[in-house]
Short mmCIF file of C-alpha atoms in Angstrom, two decimals:
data_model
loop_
_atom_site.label_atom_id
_atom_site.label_comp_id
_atom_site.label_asym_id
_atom_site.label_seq_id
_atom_site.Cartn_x
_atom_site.Cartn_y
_atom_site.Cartn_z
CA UNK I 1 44.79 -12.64 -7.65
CA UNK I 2 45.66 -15.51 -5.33
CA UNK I 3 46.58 -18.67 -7.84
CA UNK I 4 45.86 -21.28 -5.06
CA UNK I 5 42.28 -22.74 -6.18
CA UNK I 6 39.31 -22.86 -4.11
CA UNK I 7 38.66 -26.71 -3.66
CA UNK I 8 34.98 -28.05 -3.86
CA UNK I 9 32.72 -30.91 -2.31
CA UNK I 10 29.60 -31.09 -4.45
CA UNK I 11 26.88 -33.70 -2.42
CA UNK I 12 24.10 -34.17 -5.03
CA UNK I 13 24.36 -33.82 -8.36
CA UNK I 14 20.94 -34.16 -9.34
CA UNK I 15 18.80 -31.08 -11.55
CA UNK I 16 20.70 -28.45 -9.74
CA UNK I 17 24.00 -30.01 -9.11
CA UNK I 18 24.36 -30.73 -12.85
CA UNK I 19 23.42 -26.95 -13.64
CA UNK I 20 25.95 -25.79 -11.09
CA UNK I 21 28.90 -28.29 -12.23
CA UNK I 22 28.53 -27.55 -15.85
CA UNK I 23 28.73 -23.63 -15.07
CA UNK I 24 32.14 -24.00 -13.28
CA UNK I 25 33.21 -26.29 -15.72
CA UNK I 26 31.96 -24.66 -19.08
CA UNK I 27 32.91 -20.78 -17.79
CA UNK I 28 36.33 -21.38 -15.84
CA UNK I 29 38.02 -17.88 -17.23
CA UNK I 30 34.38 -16.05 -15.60
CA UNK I 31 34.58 -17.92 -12.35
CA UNK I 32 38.23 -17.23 -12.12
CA UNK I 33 37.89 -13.59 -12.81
CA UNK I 34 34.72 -13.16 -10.45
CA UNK I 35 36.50 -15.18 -7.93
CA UNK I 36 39.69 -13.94 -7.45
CA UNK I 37 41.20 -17.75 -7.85
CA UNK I 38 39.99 -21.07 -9.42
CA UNK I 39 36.88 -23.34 -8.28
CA UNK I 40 37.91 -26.71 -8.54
CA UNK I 41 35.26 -29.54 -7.77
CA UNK I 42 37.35 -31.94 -6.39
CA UNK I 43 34.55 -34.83 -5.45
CA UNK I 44 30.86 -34.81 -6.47
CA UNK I 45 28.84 -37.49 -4.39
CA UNK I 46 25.91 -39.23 -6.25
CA UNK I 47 23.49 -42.12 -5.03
CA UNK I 48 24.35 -44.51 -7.70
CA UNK I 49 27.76 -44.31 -9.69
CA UNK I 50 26.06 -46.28 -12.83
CA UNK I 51 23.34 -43.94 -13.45
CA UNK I 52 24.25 -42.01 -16.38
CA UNK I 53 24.61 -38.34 -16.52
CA UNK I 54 24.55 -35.31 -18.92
CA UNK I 55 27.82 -33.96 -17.58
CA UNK I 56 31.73 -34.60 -18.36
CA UNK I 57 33.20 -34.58 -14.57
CA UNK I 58 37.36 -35.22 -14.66
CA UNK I 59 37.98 -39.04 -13.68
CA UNK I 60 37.95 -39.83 -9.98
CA UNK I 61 35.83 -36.99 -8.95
CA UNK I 62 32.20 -38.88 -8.70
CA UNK I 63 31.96 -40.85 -5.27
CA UNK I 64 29.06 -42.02 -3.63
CA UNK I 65 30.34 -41.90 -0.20
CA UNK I 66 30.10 -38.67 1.76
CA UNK I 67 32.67 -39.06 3.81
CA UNK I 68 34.44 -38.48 0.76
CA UNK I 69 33.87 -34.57 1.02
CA UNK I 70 33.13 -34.80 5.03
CA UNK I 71 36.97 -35.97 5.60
CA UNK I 72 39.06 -34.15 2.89
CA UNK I 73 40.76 -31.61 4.62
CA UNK I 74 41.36 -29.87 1.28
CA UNK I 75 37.78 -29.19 0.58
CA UNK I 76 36.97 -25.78 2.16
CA UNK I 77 33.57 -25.15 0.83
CA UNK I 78 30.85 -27.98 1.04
CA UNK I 79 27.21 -27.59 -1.93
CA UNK I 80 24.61 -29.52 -0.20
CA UNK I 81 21.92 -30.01 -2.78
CA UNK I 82 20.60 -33.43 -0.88
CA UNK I 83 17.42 -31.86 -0.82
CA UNK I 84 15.04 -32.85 2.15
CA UNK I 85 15.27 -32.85 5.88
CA UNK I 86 17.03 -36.10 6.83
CA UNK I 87 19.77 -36.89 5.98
CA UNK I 88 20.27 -33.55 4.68
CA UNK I 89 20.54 -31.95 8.75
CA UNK I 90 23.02 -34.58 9.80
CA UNK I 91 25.67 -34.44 7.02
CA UNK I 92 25.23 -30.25 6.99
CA UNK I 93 26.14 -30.25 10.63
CA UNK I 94 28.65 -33.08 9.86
CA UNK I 95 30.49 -30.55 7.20
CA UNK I 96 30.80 -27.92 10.17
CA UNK I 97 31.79 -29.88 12.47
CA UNK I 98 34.79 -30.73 9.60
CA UNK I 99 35.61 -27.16 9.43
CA UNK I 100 33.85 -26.28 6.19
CA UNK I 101 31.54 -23.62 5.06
CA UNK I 102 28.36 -24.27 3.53
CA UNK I 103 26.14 -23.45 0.39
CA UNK I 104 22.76 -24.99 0.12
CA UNK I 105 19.45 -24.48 -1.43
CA UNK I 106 17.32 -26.27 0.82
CA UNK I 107 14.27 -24.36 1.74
CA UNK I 108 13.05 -27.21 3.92
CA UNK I 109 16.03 -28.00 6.33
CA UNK I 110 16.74 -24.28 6.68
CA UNK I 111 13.10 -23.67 7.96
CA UNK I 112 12.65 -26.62 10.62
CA UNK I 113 16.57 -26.78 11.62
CA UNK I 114 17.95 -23.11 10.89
CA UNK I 115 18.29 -22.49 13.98
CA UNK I 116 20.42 -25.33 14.75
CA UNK I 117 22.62 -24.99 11.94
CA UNK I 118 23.11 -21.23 12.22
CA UNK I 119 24.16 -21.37 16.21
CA UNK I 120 26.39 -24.24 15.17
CA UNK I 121 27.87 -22.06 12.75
CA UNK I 122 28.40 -19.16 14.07
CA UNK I 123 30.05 -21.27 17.44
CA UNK I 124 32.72 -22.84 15.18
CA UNK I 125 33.44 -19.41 12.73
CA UNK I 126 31.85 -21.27 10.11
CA UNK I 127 29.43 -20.05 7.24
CA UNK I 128 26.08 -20.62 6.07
CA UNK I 129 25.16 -19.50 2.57
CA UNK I 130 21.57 -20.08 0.92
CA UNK I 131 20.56 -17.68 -1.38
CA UNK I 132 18.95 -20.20 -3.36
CA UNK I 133 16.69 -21.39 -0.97
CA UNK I 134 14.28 -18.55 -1.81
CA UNK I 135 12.67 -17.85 -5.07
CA UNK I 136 15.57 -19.41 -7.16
CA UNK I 137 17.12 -17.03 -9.31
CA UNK I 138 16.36 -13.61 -7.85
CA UNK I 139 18.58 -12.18 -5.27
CA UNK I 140 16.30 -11.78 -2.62
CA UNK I 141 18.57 -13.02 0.51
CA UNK I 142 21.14 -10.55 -0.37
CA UNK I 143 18.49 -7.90 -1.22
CA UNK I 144 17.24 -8.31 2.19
CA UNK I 145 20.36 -8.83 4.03
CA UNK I 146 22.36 -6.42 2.49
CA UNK I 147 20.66 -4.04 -0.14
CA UNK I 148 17.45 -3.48 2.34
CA UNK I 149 20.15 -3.61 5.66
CA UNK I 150 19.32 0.51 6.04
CA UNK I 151 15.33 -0.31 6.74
CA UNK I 152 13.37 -2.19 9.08
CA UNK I 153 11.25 -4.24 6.26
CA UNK I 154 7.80 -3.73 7.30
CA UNK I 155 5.79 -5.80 4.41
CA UNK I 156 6.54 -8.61 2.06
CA UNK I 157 4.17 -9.51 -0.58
CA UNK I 158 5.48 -12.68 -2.57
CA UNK I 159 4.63 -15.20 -5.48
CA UNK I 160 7.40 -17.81 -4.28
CA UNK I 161 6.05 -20.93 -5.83
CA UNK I 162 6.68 -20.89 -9.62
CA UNK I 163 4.27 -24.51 -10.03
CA UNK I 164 1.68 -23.11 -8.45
CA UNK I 165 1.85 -19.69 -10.24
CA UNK I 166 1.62 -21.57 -13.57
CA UNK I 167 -1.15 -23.72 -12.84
CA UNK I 168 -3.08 -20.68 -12.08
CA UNK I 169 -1.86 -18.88 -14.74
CA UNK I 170 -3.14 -21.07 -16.98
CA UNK I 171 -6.64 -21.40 -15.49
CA UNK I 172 -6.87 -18.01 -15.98
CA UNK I 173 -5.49 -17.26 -19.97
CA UNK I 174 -6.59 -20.93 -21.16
CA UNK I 175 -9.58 -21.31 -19.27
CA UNK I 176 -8.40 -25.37 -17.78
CA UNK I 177 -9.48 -26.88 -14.98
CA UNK I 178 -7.34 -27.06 -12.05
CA UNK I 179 -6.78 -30.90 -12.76
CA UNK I 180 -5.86 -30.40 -16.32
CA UNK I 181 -3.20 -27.22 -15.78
CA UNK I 182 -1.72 -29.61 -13.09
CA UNK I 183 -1.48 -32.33 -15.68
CA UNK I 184 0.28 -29.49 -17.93
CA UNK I 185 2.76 -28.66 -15.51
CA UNK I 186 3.75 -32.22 -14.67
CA UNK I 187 4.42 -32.77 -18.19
CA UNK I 188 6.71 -29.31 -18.89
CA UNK I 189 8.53 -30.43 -15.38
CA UNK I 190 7.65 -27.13 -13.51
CA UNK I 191 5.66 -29.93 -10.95
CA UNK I 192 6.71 -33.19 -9.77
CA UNK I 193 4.87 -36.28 -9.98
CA UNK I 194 3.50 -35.69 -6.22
CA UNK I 195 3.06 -31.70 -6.02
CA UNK I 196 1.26 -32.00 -2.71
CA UNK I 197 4.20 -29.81 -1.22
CA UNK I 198 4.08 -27.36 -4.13
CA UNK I 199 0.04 -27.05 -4.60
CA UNK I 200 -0.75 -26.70 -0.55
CA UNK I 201 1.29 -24.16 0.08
CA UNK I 202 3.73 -25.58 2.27
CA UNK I 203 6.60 -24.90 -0.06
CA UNK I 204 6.09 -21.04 -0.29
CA UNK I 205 5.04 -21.11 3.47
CA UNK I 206 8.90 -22.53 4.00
CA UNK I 207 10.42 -19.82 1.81
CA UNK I 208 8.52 -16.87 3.97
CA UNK I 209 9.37 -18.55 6.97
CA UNK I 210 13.18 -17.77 5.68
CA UNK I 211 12.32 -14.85 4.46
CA UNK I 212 10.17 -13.61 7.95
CA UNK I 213 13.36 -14.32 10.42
CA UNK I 214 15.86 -12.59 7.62
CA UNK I 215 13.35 -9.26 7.96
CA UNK I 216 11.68 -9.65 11.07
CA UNK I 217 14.24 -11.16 13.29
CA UNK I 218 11.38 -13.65 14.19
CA UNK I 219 11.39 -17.61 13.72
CA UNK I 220 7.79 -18.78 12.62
CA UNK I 221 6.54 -22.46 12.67
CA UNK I 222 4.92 -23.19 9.70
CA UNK I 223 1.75 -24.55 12.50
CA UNK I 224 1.71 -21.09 13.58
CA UNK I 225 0.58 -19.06 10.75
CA UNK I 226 -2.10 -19.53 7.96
CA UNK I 227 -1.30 -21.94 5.32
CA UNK I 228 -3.37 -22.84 2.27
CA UNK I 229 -2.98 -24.07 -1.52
CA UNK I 230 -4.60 -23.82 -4.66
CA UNK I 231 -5.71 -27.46 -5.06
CA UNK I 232 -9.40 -26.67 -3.60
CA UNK I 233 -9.44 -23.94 -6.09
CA UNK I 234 -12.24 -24.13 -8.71
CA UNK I 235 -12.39 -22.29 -12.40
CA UNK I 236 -15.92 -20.40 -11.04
CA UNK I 237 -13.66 -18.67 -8.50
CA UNK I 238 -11.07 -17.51 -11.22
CA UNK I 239 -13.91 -16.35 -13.43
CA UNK I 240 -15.54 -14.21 -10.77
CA UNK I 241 -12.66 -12.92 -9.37
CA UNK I 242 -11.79 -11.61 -12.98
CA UNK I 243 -15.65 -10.21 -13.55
CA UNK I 244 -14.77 -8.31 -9.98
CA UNK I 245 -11.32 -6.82 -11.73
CA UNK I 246 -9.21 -9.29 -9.64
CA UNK I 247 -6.65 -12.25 -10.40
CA UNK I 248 -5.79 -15.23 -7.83
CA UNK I 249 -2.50 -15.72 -6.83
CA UNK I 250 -1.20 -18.19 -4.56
CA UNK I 251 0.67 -14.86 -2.10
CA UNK I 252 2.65 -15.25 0.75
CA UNK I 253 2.15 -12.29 3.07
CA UNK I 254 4.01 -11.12 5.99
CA UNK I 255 3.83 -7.21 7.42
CA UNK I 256 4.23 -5.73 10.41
CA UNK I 257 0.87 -4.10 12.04
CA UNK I 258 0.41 -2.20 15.27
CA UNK I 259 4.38 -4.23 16.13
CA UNK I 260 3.07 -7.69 15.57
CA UNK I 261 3.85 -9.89 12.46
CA UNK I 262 1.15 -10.99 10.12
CA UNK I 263 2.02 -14.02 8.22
CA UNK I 264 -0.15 -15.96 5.57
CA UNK I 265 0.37 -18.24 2.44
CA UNK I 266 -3.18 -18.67 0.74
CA UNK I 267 -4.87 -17.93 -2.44
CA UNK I 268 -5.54 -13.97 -2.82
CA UNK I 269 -7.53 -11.86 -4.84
CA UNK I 270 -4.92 -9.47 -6.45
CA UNK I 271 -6.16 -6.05 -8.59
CA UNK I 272 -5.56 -7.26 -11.80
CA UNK I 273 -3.14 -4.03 -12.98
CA UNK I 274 -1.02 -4.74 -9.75
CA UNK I 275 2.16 -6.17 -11.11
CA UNK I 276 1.89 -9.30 -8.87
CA UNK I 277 -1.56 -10.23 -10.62
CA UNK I 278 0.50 -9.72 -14.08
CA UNK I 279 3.71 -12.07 -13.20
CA UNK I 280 2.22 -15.56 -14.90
CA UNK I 281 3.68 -19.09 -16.00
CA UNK I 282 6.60 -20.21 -13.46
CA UNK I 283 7.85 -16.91 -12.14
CA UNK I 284 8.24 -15.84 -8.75
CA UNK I 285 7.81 -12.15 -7.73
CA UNK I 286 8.64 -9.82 -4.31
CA UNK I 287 7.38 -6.72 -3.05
CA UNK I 288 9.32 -5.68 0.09
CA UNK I 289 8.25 -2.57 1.77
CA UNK I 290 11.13 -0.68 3.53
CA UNK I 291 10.30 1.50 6.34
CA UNK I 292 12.96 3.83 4.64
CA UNK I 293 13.19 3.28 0.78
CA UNK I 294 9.30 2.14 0.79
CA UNK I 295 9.09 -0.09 -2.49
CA UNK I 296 10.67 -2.37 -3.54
CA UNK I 297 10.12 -5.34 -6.55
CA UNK I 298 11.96 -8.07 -7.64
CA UNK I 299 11.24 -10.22 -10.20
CA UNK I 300 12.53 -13.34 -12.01
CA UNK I 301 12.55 -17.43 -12.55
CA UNK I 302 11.90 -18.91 -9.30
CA UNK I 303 12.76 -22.58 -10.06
CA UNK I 304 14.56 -24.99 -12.66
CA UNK I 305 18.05 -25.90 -13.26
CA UNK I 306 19.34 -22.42 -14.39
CA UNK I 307 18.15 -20.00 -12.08
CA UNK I 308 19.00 -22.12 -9.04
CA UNK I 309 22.60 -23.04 -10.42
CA UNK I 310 23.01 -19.41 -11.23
CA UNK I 311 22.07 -18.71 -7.58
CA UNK I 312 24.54 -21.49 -6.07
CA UNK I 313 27.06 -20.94 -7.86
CA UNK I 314 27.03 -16.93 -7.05
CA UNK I 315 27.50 -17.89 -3.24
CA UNK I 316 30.15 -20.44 -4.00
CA UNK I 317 32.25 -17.04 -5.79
CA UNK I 318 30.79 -15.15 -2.72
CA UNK I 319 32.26 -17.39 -0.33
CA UNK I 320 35.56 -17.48 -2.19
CA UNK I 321 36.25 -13.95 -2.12
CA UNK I 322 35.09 -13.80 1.28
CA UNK I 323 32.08 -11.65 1.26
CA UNK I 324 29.50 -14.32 2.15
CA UNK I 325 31.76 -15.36 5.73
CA UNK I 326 31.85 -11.23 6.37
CA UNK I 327 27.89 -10.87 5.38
CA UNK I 328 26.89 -14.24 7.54
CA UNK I 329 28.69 -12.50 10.24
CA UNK I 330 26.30 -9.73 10.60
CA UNK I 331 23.14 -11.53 9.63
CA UNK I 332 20.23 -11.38 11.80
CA UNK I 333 20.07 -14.90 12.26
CA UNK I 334 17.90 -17.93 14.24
CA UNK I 335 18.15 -16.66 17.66
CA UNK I 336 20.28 -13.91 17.61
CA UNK I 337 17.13 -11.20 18.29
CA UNK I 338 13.74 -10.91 20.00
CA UNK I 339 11.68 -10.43 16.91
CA UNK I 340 8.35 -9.47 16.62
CA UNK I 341 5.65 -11.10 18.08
CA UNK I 342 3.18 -13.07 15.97
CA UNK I 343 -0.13 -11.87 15.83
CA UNK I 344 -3.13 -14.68 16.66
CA UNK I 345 -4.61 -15.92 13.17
CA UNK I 346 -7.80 -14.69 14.59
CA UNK I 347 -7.20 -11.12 15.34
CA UNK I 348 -5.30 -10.56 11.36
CA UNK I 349 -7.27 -8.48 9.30
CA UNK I 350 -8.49 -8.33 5.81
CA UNK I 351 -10.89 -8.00 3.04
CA UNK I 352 -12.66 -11.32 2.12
CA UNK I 353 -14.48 -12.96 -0.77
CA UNK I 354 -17.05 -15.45 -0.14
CA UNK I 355 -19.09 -17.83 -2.49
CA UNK I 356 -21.73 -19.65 -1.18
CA UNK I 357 -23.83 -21.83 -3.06
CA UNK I 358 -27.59 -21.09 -1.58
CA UNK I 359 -31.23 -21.97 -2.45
CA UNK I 360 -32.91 -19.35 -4.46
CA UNK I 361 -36.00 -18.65 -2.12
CA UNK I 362 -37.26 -15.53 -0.07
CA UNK I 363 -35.49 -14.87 2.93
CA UNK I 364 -32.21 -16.36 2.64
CA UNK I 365 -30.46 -13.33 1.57
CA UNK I 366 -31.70 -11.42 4.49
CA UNK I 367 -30.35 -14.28 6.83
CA UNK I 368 -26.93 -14.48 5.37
CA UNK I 369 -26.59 -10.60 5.24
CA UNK I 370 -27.89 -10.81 9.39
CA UNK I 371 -25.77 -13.43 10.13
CA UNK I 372 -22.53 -11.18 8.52
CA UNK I 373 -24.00 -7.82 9.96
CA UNK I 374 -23.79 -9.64 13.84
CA UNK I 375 -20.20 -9.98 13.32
CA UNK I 376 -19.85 -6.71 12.58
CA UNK I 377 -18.92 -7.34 8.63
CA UNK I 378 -19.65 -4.75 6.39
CA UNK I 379 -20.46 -5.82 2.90
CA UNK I 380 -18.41 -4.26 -0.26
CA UNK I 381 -20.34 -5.80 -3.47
CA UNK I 382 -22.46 -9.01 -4.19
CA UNK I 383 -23.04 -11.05 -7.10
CA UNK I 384 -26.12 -13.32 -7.47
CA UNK I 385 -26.77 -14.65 -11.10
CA UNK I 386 -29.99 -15.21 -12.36
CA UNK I 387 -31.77 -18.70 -11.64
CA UNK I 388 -34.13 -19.96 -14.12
CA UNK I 389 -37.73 -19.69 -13.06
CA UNK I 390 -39.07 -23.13 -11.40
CA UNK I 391 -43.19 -23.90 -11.31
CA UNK I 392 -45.16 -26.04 -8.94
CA UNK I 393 -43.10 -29.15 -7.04
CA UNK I 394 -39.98 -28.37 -8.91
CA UNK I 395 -37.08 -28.60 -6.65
CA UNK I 396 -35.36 -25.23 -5.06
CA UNK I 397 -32.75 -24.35 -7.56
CA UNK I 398 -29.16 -23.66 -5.83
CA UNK I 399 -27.67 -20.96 -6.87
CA UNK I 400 -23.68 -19.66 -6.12
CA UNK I 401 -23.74 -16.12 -4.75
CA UNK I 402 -20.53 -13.95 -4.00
CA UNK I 403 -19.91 -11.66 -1.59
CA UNK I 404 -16.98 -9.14 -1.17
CA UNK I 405 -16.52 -7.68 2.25
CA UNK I 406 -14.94 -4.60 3.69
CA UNK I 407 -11.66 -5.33 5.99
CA UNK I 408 -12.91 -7.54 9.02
CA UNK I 409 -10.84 -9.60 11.30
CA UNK I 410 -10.53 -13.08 10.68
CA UNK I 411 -11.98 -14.42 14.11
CA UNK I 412 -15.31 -12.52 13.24
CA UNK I 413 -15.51 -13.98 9.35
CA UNK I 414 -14.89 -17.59 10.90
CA UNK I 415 -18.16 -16.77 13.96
CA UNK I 416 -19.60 -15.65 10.87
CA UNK I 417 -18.85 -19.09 9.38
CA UNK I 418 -19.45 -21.14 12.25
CA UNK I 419 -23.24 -19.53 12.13
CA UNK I 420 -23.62 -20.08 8.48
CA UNK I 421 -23.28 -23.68 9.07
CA UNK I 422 -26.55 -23.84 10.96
CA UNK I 423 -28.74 -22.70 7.75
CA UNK I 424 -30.05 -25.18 5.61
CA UNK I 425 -30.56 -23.01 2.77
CA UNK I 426 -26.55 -22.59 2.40
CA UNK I 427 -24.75 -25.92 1.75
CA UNK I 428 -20.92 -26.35 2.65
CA UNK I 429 -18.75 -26.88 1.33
CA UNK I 430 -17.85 -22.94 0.13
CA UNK I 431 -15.16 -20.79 -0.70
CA UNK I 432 -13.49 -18.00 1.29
CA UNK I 433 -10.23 -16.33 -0.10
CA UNK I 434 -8.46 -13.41 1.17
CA UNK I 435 -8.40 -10.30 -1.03
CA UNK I 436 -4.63 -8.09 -1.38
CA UNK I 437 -5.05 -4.50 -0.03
#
């Protein structure tokens, strides 16, 4: 066991920073041990110096320059936890360039700029570690880059977005309104004061884009696949999904069909006994289908202080020992392979639920069923409640009527769509959700 510590640059020591420095500094004996040597943080960059902290850092080790960590020659390992796109890109390329390795957990940089960083990388023998950039907690990068390195992955079913799990969650076992089980979150900290990024999808839609080019070799904009969020949702859709034997989950989807990649992030009906319907409150859950080992599921705390810090701070004793530089050596990286193509939105397939609200007179049934029957859309089941009985001049009562249909291509459901516009007797907006196979 070498005795020559491992010397650290922490930049940002916000949530996650905190959790990371106070498990190196509260567990030195387990880091040692698991490390083969000491981790020493030996400067810590914050915005402001004043601002006081939950955390007992040895004197002279908070800065608030970066340069600090950029132009120490003995730091050898750099923890961006910045957070953000800019300046997060320029001061991770700026630690390369400076000879140091990299740990990070930002989702968002490594999605638009991965690329650039990994070529970067690779040109100078540096290394990129970022397990914590996906679901938190659960090992997923090194499942998929390691454990999974015998199979060509062929499907990924996730629940990467722990705020907008719970929100659901509780819209389905408490009955609340979308509004309220966002005002619930917001108050327990699983969502921030704007969760625009967290509620539309965009931040699971980031973490499969990581997740598509680790298993599929392929780099997908976010513009070039579907992505929706659950803040259109209504309660009427939870309750009939349940009365249908389904639960709405927020799933990020990529699978290989026919050799092109299918990739979506959008509210999905899920069999309620399937184990992804059953993960609730602010966990994250993976299904990865292995060509060779067929299923696999990984479970666990997607977000917050702990399960991120636990997930940092397991590549900073990876890249001490030297097993994250020898497994970013044989990663298949941004640009290193052809891929898969991606498949046009229009030509994916699926089974679809549709509510429409309609006006309860003769005929319209027929028309919607023609219109659907055109596109060549086979209905599986549909629900129309009763409407009370109206006399004389009374108005046309609207009533909401759900349809389930049989797997269909998504450029026939949105003709479909486009046709249903031009009858009067069904009034837009509606909803149309995916439903899991």
């Amino acid at each position: 066991m070498s005795a020559e510590p491992l010397q650290l640059g922490l930049i940002g020591v916000g949530n996650v920073g905190t959790g990371v420095a106070k498990i190196l500094l509260n567990h030195p004996d387990r880091i040692t041990r698991r490390s083969g040597r000491p981790v020493v943080i030996r400067r810590a960059v914050v915005r402001d110096l004043s601002k006081p902290r939950d955390l007992a850092l040895p004197a002279g080790v908070l800065t608030d320059d970066v340069q600090a960590v950029i132009r120490d020659p003995e730091i050898k390992v750099a923890v961006e936890l910045m957070g953000g796109i800019h300046p997060a890109r320029e001061v991770v390329l700026e630690l390369l360039k400076a000879g140091k390795d990299v740990v990070t957990a930002n989702k968002a940089l490594l999605c638009e700029h991965g690329d650039e960083i990994f070529q970067l990388a690779r040109e100078l023998g540096r290394t990129v570690a970022f397990e914590a950039a996906v679901a938190g907690g659960i090992p997923i990068i090194a499942a998929v880059g390691q454990s999974m390195a015998a199979n060509q992955i062929v499907g990924i079913q996730a629940i990467l977005n722990g705020t907008s799990n719970y929100i659901l969650s509780e819209m389905l076992l408490r009955g609340q309104t979308y509004a309220d089980a966002l005002r619930g979150a917001q108050e327990l900290g699983y969502a921030e004061a704007d969760p625009a990024l967290d509620v539309n999808g965009t931040d699971a839609a980031q973490k499969l884009g990581i997740l598509a080019q680790l298993s599929f070799g392929t780099k997908v904009p976010l513009s070039e696949f579907h992505c929706s969020g659950i803040d259109k949702l209504e309660q009427a859709d939870i309750e009939y999904a349940g009365d249908l034997g389904y639960t709405i989950k927020l799933l990020a989807s990529a699978r290989l069909v026919e050799g092109r990649l299918e990739l979506s992030v959008r509210p999905t009906l899920i069999r309620r006994d399937r184990a992804l319907a059953m993960t609730h409150g602010p966990f994250n859950a993976i299904l990865l289908d292995g060509d060779v080992v067929g299923s696999v599921w990984y479970s666990g705390r997607g977000a917050g202080q702990d399960p991120t810090a636990s997930a940092v701070t397991a590549d900073i004793i990876d890249m001490a020992i030297g097993r994250a530089q020898l497994t970013f050596s044989r990663l298949d990286l941004w640009g290193e392979s052809a891929g898969f193509p991606i498949a046009p939105l229009e030509e994916t397939a699926s089974r679809f639920y549709l509510r429409l609200a309609v006006d309860d007179r003769p005929h319209v049934m027929a028309d919607i069923t023609d219109i659907l029957g055109r596109n060549n859309i086979s209905l599986a089941s549909v629900i129309q409640r009763e409407a009370p009985e109206v006399e004389g001049d009374s108005p046309t009562p609207v009533v909401p009527l759900v349809i389930m249909t049989h797997r269909t291509k998504t450029g026939q459901l949105q003709a479909a769509e486009a046709a249903l516009h031009k009858l009067g007797s069904v009034k837009y907006p509606w909803t149309v959700l995916a439903v899991a196979d």
